[in-house]
Coordinates of C-alpha atoms and ligand atoms in Angstrom, one line a residue:
X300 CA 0.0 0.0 0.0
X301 CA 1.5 3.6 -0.9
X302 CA 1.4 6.5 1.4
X303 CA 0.9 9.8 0.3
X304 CA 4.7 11.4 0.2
X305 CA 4.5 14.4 2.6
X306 CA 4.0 17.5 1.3
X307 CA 7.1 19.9 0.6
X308 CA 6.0 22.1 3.0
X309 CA 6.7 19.5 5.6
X310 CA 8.3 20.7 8.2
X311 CA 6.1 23.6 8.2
X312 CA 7.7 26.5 7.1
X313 CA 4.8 29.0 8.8
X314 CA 4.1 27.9 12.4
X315 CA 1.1 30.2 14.0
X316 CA 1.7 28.7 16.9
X317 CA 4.9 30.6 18.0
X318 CA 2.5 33.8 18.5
X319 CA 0.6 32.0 21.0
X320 CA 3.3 30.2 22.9
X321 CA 3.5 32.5 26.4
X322 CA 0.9 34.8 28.3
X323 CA 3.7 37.8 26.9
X324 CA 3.4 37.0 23.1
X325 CA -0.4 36.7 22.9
X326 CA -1.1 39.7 24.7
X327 CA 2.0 41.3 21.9
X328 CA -0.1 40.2 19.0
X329 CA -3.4 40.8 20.7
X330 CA -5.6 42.9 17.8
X331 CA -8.6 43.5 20.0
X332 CA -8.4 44.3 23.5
X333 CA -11.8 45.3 25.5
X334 CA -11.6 48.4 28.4
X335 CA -14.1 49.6 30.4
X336 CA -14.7 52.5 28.3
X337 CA -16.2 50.6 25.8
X338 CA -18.8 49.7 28.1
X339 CA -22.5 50.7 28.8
X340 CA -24.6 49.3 31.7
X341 CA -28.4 49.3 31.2
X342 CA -30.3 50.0 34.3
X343 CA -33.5 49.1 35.3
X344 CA -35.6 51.3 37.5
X345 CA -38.3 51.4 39.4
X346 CA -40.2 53.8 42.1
X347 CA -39.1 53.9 45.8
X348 CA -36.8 53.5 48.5
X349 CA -33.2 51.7 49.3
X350 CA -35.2 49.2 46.8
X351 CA -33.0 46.2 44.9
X352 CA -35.7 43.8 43.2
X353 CA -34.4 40.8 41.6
X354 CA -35.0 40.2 37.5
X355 CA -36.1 36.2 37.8
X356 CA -35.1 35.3 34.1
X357 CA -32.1 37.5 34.4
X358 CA -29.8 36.8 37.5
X359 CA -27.6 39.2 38.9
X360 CA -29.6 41.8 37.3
X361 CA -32.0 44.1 39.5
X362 CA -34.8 46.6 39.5
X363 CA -33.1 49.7 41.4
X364 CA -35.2 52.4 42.9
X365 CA -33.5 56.1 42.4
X366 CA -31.6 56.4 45.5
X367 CA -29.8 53.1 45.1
X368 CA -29.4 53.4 40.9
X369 CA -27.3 56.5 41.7
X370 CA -24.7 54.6 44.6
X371 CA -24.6 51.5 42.0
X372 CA -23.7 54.2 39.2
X373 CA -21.2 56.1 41.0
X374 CA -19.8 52.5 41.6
X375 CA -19.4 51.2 37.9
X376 CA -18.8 55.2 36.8
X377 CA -15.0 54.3 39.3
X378 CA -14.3 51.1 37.8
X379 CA -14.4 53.5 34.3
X380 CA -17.6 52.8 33.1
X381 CA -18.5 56.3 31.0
X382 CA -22.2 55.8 30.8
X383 CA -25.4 53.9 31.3
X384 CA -28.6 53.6 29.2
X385 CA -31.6 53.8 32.1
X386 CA -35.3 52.0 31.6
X387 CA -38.6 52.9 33.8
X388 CA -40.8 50.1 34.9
X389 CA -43.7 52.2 34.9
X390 CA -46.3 51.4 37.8
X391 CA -49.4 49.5 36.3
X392 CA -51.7 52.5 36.8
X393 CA -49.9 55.0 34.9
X394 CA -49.7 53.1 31.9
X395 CA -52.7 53.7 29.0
X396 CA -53.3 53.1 25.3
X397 CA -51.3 56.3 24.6
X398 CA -48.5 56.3 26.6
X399 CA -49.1 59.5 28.4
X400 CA -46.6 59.0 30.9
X401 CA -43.7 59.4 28.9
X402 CA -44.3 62.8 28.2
X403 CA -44.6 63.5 31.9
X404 CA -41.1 65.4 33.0
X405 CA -41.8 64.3 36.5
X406 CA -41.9 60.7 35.3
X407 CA -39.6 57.8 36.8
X408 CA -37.0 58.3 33.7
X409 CA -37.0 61.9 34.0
X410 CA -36.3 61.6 38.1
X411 CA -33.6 59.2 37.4
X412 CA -31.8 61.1 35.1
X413 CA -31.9 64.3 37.3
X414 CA -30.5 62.6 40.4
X415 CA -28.1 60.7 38.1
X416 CA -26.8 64.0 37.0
X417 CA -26.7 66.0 40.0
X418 CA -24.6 63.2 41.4
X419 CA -22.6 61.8 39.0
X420 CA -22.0 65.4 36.3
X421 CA -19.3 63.0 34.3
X422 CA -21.2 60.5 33.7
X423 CA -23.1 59.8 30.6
X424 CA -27.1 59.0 30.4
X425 CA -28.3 57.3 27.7
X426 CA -32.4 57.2 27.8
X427 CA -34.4 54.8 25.5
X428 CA -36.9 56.9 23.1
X429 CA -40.3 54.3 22.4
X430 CA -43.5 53.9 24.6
X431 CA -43.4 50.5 25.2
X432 CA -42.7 51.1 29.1
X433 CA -45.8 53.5 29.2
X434 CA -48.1 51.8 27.1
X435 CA -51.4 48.8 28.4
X436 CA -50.7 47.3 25.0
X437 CA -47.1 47.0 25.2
X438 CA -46.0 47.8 21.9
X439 CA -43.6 50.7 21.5
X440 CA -46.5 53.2 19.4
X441 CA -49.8 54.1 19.2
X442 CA -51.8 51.8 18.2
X443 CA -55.1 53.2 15.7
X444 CA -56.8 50.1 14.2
X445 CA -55.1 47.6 15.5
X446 CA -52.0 48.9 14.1
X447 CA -48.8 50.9 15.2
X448 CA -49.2 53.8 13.4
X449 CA -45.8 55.5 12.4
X450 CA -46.8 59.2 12.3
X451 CA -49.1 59.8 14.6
X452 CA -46.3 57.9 16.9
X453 CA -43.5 59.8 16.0
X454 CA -45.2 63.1 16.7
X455 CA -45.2 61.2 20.5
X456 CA -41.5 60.1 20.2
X457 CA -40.5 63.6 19.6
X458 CA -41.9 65.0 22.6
X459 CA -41.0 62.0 24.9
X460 CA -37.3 63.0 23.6
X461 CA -37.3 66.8 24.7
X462 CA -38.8 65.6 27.7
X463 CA -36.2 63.6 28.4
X464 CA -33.4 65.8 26.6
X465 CA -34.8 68.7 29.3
X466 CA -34.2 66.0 32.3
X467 CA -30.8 66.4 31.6
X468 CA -29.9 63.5 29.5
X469 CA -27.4 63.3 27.1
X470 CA -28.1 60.8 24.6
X471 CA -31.4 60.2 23.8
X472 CA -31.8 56.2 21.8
X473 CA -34.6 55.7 19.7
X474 CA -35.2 52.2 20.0
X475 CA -38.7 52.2 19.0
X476 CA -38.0 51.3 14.5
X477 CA -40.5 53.7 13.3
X478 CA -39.6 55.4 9.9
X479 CA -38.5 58.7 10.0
X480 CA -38.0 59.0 13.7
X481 CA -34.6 59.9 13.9
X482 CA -34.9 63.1 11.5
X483 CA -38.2 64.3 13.2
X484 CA -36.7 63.9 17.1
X485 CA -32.9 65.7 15.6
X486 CA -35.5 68.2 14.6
X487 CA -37.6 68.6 17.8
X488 CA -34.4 68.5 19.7
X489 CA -32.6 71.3 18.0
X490 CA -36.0 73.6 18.0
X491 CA -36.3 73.1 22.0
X492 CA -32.4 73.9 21.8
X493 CA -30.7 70.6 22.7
X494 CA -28.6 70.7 19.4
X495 CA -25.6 69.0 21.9
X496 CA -27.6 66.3 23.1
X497 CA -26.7 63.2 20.7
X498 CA -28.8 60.2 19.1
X499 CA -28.0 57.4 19.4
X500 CA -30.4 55.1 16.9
X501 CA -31.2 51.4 17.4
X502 CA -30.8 51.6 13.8
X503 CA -30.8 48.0 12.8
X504 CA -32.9 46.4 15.6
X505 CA -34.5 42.9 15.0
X506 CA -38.0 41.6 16.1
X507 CA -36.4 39.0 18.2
X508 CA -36.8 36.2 20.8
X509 CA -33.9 37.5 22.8
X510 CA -36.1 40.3 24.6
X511 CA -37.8 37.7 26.4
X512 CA -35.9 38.6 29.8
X513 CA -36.1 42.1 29.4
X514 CA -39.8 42.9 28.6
X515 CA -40.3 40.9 32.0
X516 CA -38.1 43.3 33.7
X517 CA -39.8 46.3 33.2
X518 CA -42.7 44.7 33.0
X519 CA -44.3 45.1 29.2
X520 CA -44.4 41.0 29.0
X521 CA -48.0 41.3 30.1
X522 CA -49.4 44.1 28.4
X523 CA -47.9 42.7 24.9
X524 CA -49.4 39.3 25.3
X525 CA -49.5 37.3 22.5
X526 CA -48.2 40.2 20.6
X527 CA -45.3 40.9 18.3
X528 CA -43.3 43.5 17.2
X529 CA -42.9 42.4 13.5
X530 CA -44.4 45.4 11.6
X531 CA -41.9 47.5 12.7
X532 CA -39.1 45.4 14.4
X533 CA -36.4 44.0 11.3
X534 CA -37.0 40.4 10.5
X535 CA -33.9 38.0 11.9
X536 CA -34.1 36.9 7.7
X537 CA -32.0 39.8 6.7
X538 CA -28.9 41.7 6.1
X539 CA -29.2 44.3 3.4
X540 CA -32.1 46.0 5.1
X541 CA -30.2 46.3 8.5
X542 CA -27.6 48.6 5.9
X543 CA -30.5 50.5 4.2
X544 CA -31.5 51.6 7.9
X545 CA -28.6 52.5 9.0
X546 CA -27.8 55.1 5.6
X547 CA -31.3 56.4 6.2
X548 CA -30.7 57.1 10.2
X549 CA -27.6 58.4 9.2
X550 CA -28.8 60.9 6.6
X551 CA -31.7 62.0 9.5
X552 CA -29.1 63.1 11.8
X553 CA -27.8 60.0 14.4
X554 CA -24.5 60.8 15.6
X555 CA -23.9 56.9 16.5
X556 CA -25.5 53.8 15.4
X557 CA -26.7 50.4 17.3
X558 CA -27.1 46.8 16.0
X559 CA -29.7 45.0 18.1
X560 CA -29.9 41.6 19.7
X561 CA -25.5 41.3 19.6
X562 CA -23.9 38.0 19.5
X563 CA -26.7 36.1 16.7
X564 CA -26.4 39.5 14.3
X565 CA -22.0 40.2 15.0
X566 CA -22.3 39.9 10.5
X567 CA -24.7 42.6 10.5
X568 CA -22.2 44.9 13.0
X569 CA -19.2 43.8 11.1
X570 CA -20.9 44.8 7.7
X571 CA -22.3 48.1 9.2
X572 CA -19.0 49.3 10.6
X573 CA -17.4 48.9 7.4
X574 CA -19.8 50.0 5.2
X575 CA -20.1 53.6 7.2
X576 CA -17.2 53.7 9.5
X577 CA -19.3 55.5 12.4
X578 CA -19.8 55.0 15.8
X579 CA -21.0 51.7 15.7
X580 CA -22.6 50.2 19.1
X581 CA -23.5 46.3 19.7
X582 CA -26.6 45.5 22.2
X583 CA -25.9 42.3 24.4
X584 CA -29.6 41.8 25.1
X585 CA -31.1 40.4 27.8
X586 CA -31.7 36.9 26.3
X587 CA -27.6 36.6 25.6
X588 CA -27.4 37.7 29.1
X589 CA -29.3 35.2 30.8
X590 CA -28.3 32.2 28.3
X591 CA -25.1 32.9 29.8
X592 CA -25.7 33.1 33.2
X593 CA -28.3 30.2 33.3
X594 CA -25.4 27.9 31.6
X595 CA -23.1 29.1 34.4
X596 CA -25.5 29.0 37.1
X597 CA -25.7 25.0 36.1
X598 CA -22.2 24.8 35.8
X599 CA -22.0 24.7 32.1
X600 CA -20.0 27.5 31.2
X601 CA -17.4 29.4 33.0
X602 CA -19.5 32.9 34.0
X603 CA -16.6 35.3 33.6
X604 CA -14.6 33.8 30.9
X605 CA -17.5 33.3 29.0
X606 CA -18.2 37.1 29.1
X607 CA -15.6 38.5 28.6
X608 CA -14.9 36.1 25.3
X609 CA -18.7 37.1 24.3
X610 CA -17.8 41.1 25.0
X611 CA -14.7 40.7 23.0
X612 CA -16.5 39.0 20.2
X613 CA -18.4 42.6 19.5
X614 CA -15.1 44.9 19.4
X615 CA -13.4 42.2 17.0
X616 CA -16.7 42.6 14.7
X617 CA -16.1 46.3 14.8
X618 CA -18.2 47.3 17.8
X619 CA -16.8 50.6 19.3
X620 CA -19.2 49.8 22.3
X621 CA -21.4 47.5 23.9
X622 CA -24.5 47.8 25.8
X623 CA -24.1 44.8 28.4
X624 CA -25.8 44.1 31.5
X625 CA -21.9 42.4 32.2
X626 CA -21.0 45.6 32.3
X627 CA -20.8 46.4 36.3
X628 CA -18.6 43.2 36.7
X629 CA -17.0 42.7 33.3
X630 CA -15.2 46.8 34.6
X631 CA -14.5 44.9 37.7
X632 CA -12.6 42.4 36.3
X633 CA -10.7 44.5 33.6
X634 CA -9.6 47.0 36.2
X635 CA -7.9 43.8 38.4
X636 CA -10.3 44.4 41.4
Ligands
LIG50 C1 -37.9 48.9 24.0 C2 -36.7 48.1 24.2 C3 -36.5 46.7 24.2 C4 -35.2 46.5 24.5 C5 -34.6 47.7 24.6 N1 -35.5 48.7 24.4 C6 -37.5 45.6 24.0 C7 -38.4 45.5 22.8 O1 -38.1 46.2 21.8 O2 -39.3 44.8 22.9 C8 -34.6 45.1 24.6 C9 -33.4 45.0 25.4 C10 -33.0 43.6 25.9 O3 -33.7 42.6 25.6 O4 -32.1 43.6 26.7 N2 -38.3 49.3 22.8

């Protein structure tokens, strides 16, 4: 029987392994490396007092009233976090069809971003633009014959925005997918004179399973019901579309743009940070959060190395930030403490 000859190139000539033989060398040749900086924590809030309410389908995660939001804040602001993105779990009774609340500037958002600026001034606060968190019906519009109607919804967004914007926060993040949004709320904003305060679009946001966790943490789960998000949520089929939005949010005025769930949709952020070269931001939603946890919890995965590879994933796919709910103790671990 005859055996192949080896190949010329036998010894190898090229041996990749030489980069990776000692702690010293890898870190050398390291391409991507992930800081704290790159890092946004969203927050959950909700009214009252010294209050820390466990997320069930997302361990580790809480609902913080205002008081205790601002101590855990100043805390991940010293490990070098530079900003967090805050969402109101509005009390059952101040929700209705229209979303009134969100327009209210005393509201839970409003009162969170206040105290978190008064406190913390170098901080960054990053508030979510849609009405899903005010609205009986869940769904991030208005709804006029059984639809969400993009318009008559914008007109809403805008106003929820300066609202917000007059609150004191910086950048305001339309997560919400209606057309046109981000051109009509620059708009509003630069009328009501908040030309400095940025947007920051979920441009290219899917209608996705992964929201599971979070639309039981502030609470929307129930008012959606059966309901989806696919008339105005991008469908997990494709690519292209997530590029077309971006170019249009781009043209409207947003000064960064977000990809939305993160680790199932890293081809969409590499293709949309090098088709535009902006300020590109990955969501880690809550779903990729507690798949995580739940496979450390049983002792499946390793919890922190499997963060920080997942958190590392985004910046090699051209993230230049992630939205985590790691972030607290993925700054923790960076910073050696
Ligand atoms: C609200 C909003 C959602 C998320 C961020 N903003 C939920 C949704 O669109 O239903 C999801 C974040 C997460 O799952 O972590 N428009």
């Amino acid at each position: 029987m005859n055996f192949p000859l080896p190949s010329p190139a036998w010894p190898p000539v090229a041996r990749p392994r030489r980069l990776r033989k000692s702690p010293w060398i890898r870190s050398l040749v390291a391409q991507h490396h992930l800081h704290p900086s790159d890092l946004i924590w969203p927050l959950f809030i909700r009214e009252g007092n010294g209050i820390r309410e466990a997320v069930g389908s997302m361990p580790g995660v809480e609902r913080l009233s205002i008081d205790i939001l601002v101590e855990q804040a100043a805390e991940a602001h010293a490990f070098g976090l530079p900003a967090v993105a805050i969402f109101p779990v509005t009390p059952a009774n101040l929700k209705n069809p229209e979303g009134l609340e969100a327009l209210n500037p005393e509201n839970l958002a409003c009162r969170a971003i206040r105290a978190l600026k008064q406190a913390l001034p170098t901080l960054g606060i990053i508030c979510d633009v849609a009405l899903d968190p005010y609205t009986s019906h869940g769904q991030d519009g208005l709804v006029r014959n059984g639809q969400v109607e993009n318009d008559a919804t914008v007109e809403v967004l805008c106003k929820q925005a300066v609202t917000q914007a007059m609150a004191g926060c910086d950048v305001i993040a339309p997560s919400d997918m209606m057309d046109g949004r981000v051109g009509s709320i620059r708009k509003a904003l630069d009328l009501a004179g908040f030309d400095q305060v940025a947007i920051l679009s979920y441009s290219a946001k899917y209608a996705s399973a992964f929201y599971g966790p979070f639309r039981d943490a502030v609470g929307s789960a129930a008012n959606l019901g059966s309901g989806d998000k696919k008339t105005y949520q991008m469908d997990p089929a494709n690519g292209d579309e997530a590029l077309r939005e971006v170019a249009l949010d781009l043209a409207e005025g947003a000064d960064m743009v977000m990809v939305k769930p993160g680790m199932p949709y890293l081809d969409i952020i590499s293709r949309v940070k090098q088709a535009f070269s902006v300020p590109t931001f990955a969501y880690q939603v809550s779903g990729e959060y507690a798949m995580i946890l739940a496979a450390a919890q049983n002792g499946w995965l390793d919890h922190d190395k499997a963060m920080l590879e997942s958190l590392l994933a985004f910046k090699r796919a051209g993230a230049d930030g992630i939205l985590t709910y790691f972030a607290p103790k993925a700054a923790r671990l960076l910073a050696g403490l």
